[in-house]
Each structure stands twice: as C-alpha cells, then as structure tokens.
Short mmCIF file of C-alpha atoms in Angstrom, two decimals:
data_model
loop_
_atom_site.label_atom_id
_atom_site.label_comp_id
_atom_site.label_asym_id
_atom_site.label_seq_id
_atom_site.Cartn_x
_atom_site.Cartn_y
_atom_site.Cartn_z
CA UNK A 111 0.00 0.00 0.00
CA UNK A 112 1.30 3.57 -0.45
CA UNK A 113 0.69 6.29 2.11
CA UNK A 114 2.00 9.40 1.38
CA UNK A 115 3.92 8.45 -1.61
CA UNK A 116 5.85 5.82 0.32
CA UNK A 117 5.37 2.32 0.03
CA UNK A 118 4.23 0.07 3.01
CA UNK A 119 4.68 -3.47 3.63
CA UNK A 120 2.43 -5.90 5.46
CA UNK A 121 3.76 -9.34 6.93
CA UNK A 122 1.18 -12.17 7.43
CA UNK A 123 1.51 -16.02 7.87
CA UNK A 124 -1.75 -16.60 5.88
CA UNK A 125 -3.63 -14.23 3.39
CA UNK A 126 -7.00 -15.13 2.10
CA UNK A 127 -8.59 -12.64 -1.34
CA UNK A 128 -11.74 -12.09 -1.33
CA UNK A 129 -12.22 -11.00 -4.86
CA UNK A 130 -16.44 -11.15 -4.88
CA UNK A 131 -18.72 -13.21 -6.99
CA UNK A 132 -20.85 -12.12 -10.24
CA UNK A 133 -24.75 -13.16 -9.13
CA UNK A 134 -26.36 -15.89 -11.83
CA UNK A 135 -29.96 -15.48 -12.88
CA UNK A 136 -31.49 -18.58 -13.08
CA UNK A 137 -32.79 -20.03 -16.86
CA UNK A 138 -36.57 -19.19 -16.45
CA UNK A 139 -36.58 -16.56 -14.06
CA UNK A 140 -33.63 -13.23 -15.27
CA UNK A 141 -33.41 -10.41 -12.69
CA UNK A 142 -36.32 -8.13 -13.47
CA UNK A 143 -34.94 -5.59 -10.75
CA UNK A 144 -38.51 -5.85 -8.95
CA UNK A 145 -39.75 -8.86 -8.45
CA UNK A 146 -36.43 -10.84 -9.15
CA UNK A 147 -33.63 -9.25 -7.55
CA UNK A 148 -29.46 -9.55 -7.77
CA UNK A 149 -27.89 -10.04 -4.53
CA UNK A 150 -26.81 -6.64 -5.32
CA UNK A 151 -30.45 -5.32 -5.86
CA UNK A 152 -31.45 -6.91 -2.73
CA UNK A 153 -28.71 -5.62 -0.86
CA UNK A 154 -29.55 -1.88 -1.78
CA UNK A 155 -33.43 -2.04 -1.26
CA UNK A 156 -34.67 1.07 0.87
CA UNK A 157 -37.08 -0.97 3.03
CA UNK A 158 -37.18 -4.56 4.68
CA UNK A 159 -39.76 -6.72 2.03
CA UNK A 160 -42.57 -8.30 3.75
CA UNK A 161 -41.91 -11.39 2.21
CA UNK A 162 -38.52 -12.69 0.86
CA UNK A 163 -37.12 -16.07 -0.86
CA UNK A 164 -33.44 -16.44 -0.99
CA UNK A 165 -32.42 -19.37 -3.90
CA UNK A 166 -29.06 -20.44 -3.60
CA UNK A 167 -26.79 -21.70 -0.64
CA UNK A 168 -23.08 -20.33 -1.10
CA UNK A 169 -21.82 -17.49 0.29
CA UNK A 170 -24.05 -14.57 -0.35
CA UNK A 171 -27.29 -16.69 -0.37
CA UNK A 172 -26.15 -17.06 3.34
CA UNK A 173 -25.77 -13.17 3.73
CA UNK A 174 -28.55 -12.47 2.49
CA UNK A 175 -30.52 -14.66 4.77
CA UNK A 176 -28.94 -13.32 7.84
CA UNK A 177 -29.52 -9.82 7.11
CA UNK A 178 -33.13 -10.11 6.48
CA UNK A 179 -34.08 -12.88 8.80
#
C-alpha cells in the first residue's frame, strides 16, 4: 500500500482474497430488478420486504438470509 507516496509493507503467515462473486440469474426466471432481484439489488433495497425467498446456498445466499431474517 502507499501512504503518502511511500510504500508500506504488510507481513502475514496466511492471506485469504476475497475478490467477490458475479450473481447468476437462473434459466426461467432473469433479474427483473422488482420482483427478481441480484444479490446486489437486494442488498440496496430502501425498506425490509414483507416477504422474501433467498435461492441459492453459497456465500451470499447465506448473507442475504442473515440480514433479512
């Protein structure tokens, strides 16, 4: 990292990159932005729904289940 036009170094036994994920409509059913959402759409709704379904089980399916449970 630079700070201040110097460079800094960081020493670590183990280093894990989290580089994100790319959300995957499903066949029958492509993000509509509304009804269908993106993890990404979900994540940036205004309001709590009333009523939510998460499909899928990795990573941000998880996420997205804890913050709206």
């Amino acid at each position: 990292a630079q700070e201040g036009g110097q460079i800094s170094t960081v020493a670590f036994d183990h280093c894990l990159i989290a580089s994100g994920s790319e959300p995957i409509a499903l066949p029958h059913l492509p993000f509509d932005g509304k009804t269908i959402l993106s993890s990404t759409e979900a994540l940036a709704l205004p309001t709590v729904p009333s009523r939510l379904i998460v499909i899928g089980g990795g990573a941000i399916g998880l996420e997205l289940a804890s913050v709206y449970c």
